[in-house]
Coordinates of C-alpha atoms in Angstrom, one line a residue:
X1 CA 32.8 -51.5 -115.0
X2 CA 35.6 -49.4 -116.3
X3 CA 33.2 -47.6 -118.7
X4 CA 30.6 -47.0 -116.1
X5 CA 33.2 -45.4 -113.8
X6 CA 34.6 -43.4 -116.6
X7 CA 31.1 -42.2 -117.6
X8 CA 30.3 -41.3 -114.0
X9 CA 33.5 -39.4 -113.6
X10 CA 33.0 -37.4 -116.8
X11 CA 29.4 -36.7 -115.9
X12 CA 30.3 -35.7 -112.4
X13 CA 33.1 -33.5 -113.7
X14 CA 30.8 -31.8 -116.1
X15 CA 28.4 -31.1 -113.2
X16 CA 31.1 -29.7 -111.0
X17 CA 32.8 -27.4 -113.6
X18 CA 30.8 -24.4 -112.3
X19 CA 30.9 -24.8 -108.5
X20 CA 27.9 -22.5 -108.1
X21 CA 25.6 -24.7 -110.2
X22 CA 25.5 -28.0 -108.5
X23 CA 24.3 -29.4 -105.2
X24 CA 26.0 -32.2 -103.3
X25 CA 24.1 -34.7 -101.1
X26 CA 24.8 -37.7 -98.9
X27 CA 22.2 -40.5 -98.7
X28 CA 21.5 -42.8 -95.7
X29 CA 18.7 -45.4 -96.0
X30 CA 17.5 -48.9 -96.0
X31 CA 16.3 -51.3 -98.7
X32 CA 13.5 -53.8 -98.3
X33 CA 14.3 -56.2 -101.1
X34 CA 13.4 -59.5 -102.8
X35 CA 14.5 -61.4 -105.8
X36 CA 11.9 -62.5 -108.3
X37 CA 12.5 -66.1 -109.3
X38 CA 13.8 -67.5 -106.0
X39 CA 10.4 -68.8 -104.9
X40 CA 10.5 -66.7 -101.7
X41 CA 7.8 -64.0 -101.4
X42 CA 7.9 -60.6 -99.8
X43 CA 10.3 -57.7 -99.4
X44 CA 11.8 -59.4 -96.3
X45 CA 15.6 -58.8 -96.8
X46 CA 16.7 -55.5 -95.3
X47 CA 19.9 -53.8 -96.6
X48 CA 21.9 -50.6 -96.0
X49 CA 22.0 -47.8 -98.5
X50 CA 24.9 -45.3 -98.2
X51 CA 25.9 -42.9 -100.9
X52 CA 27.0 -39.6 -102.3
X53 CA 25.3 -37.6 -105.0
X54 CA 25.7 -34.5 -107.1
X55 CA 22.7 -32.7 -108.7
X56 CA 22.5 -30.2 -111.5
X57 CA 19.5 -27.9 -111.2
X58 CA 17.9 -27.2 -114.6
X59 CA 15.1 -24.8 -115.5
X60 CA 11.4 -25.1 -114.4
X61 CA 11.8 -27.3 -111.4
X62 CA 13.9 -30.0 -113.0
X63 CA 17.3 -31.4 -111.9
X64 CA 19.5 -34.3 -112.9
X65 CA 21.2 -36.3 -110.1
X66 CA 24.0 -38.9 -110.2
X67 CA 26.2 -40.5 -107.7
X68 CA 27.5 -43.7 -106.1
X69 CA 25.5 -45.8 -103.6
X70 CA 26.4 -48.9 -101.6
X71 CA 23.2 -51.0 -101.7
X72 CA 22.5 -54.2 -99.8
X73 CA 19.9 -56.3 -101.6
X74 CA 18.8 -60.0 -101.6
X75 CA 15.9 -62.1 -100.3
X76 CA 14.9 -63.9 -97.1
X77 CA 12.4 -66.5 -96.2
X78 CA 9.1 -65.4 -94.7
X79 CA 7.0 -66.9 -92.0
X80 CA 5.0 -68.9 -94.6
X81 CA 7.9 -70.0 -96.7
X82 CA 8.6 -73.8 -96.4
X83 CA 12.4 -73.4 -96.6
X84 CA 15.0 -71.4 -94.7
X85 CA 17.2 -69.2 -96.9
X86 CA 18.8 -65.8 -96.7
X87 CA 20.4 -64.4 -99.8
X88 CA 22.5 -61.3 -99.6
X89 CA 23.8 -59.5 -102.7
X90 CA 25.6 -56.2 -102.3
X91 CA 26.0 -53.7 -105.1
X92 CA 27.7 -50.4 -106.0
X93 CA 24.9 -48.5 -107.7
X94 CA 25.6 -45.7 -110.2
X95 CA 22.2 -43.9 -110.6
X96 CA 21.3 -41.3 -113.1
X97 CA 18.0 -39.7 -112.1
X98 CA 15.7 -36.9 -113.3
X99 CA 13.8 -35.1 -110.6
X100 CA 10.8 -32.8 -111.0
X101 CA 9.5 -30.5 -108.3
X102 CA 5.8 -31.2 -108.4
X103 CA 5.0 -29.0 -105.4
X104 CA 7.2 -26.8 -103.2
X105 CA 8.2 -29.7 -101.0
X106 CA 7.3 -32.8 -103.1
X107 CA 9.4 -34.1 -106.1
X108 CA 9.0 -37.0 -108.4
X109 CA 12.1 -39.0 -109.5
X110 CA 12.7 -41.4 -112.3
X111 CA 15.9 -42.9 -113.9
X112 CA 18.2 -45.8 -114.2
X113 CA 21.0 -47.4 -112.2
X114 CA 24.0 -49.4 -113.4
X115 CA 24.9 -51.8 -110.6
X116 CA 28.2 -53.5 -110.0
X117 CA 28.0 -56.6 -107.8
X118 CA 30.3 -56.5 -104.8
X119 CA 29.4 -59.9 -103.2
X120 CA 26.7 -62.6 -103.2
X121 CA 26.2 -64.9 -100.3
X122 CA 23.6 -67.4 -99.3
X123 CA 22.7 -69.1 -96.0
X124 CA 20.5 -72.2 -96.3
X125 CA 20.8 -73.0 -92.6
X126 CA 24.5 -74.0 -92.3
X127 CA 26.1 -70.5 -92.4
X128 CA 26.9 -68.1 -95.3
X129 CA 28.8 -69.2 -98.3
X130 CA 29.8 -67.3 -101.4
X131 CA 27.7 -67.7 -104.6
X132 CA 29.4 -64.9 -106.4
X133 CA 29.8 -67.0 -109.5
X134 CA 26.0 -67.4 -109.8
X135 CA 25.4 -63.7 -110.1
X136 CA 26.3 -61.4 -113.0
X137 CA 28.9 -58.6 -112.4
X138 CA 26.5 -56.0 -113.7
X139 CA 22.8 -55.3 -113.2
X140 CA 20.7 -52.5 -114.8
X141 CA 17.6 -51.3 -112.9
X142 CA 15.0 -48.6 -113.4
X143 CA 14.0 -46.4 -110.5
X144 CA 11.0 -44.2 -109.7
X145 CA 10.1 -42.5 -106.5
X146 CA 8.8 -39.6 -104.5
X147 CA 10.9 -37.1 -102.4
X148 CA 9.5 -35.0 -99.6
X149 CA 11.7 -32.1 -98.5
X150 CA 10.3 -30.6 -95.2
X151 CA 13.7 -28.8 -94.5
X152 CA 15.9 -26.7 -96.7
X153 CA 18.8 -29.1 -96.6
X154 CA 17.1 -32.5 -96.0
X155 CA 14.7 -34.7 -97.9
X156 CA 13.0 -38.1 -97.4
X157 CA 12.7 -40.4 -100.4
X158 CA 10.7 -43.6 -101.1
X159 CA 11.7 -45.3 -104.4
X160 CA 11.3 -48.6 -106.2
X161 CA 14.4 -50.0 -107.8
X162 CA 13.7 -53.0 -110.1
X163 CA 16.0 -55.0 -112.3
X164 CA 15.4 -54.9 -116.1
X165 CA 17.2 -58.2 -116.7
X166 CA 18.2 -61.3 -114.7
X167 CA 20.9 -60.7 -112.1
X168 CA 21.9 -64.3 -112.1
X169 CA 24.0 -66.2 -114.6
X170 CA 22.3 -69.5 -113.6
X171 CA 18.6 -68.8 -113.0
X172 CA 16.2 -65.9 -113.8
X173 CA 16.6 -63.8 -110.6
X174 CA 15.5 -60.2 -110.9
X175 CA 16.3 -57.7 -108.2
X176 CA 13.4 -55.7 -106.7
X177 CA 13.8 -53.2 -103.9
X178 CA 11.9 -50.5 -102.0
X179 CA 14.4 -47.9 -100.9
X180 CA 13.7 -45.6 -97.9
X181 CA 16.3 -42.8 -97.7
X182 CA 17.3 -39.6 -96.1
X183 CA 19.1 -37.1 -98.4
X184 CA 21.1 -34.4 -96.7
X185 CA 22.4 -31.5 -98.8
X186 CA 26.0 -30.5 -98.0
X187 CA 27.1 -26.9 -97.9
X188 CA 28.5 -26.3 -101.4
X189 CA 29.6 -22.7 -100.7
X190 CA 26.5 -21.0 -102.2

């Protein structure tokens, strides 16, 4: 975790050296998530997304964005599942994303996130209990999405965020999320 934070700080510092060359954003959104391998189907577990990002505009419609995002993930039984279970796993995501302006108001995004697990809890019908020891401290995911920017300082984003490896130290559980977010650009003094 130490190296991820150090990398993020150095990368963020390098973006912020010239105050006129970067953009700052806040993100507010919701995840619809599931965990592959838990025998529950569907993106039934909602979770909060709350974060801050900096972006460095590059040439020809490209930019690079990084930040820190609180992300609620997990899984939940559906109407057709034979068992009752709610699994909540909360992460601190450290994304590094490339963004390309396909059209004036539409951009494509792709990148990776390094995720640090904050907590893991399960409710099998008797209340939530910690299962922190059953999940790895770190998870690496790939992300891809589309952003629509109808206003100068706000954009809507839909992204997939899928684990590359098992997030569990016990079973093969892979995080999968659909993220629906609003990005709001902060006034950076331009």
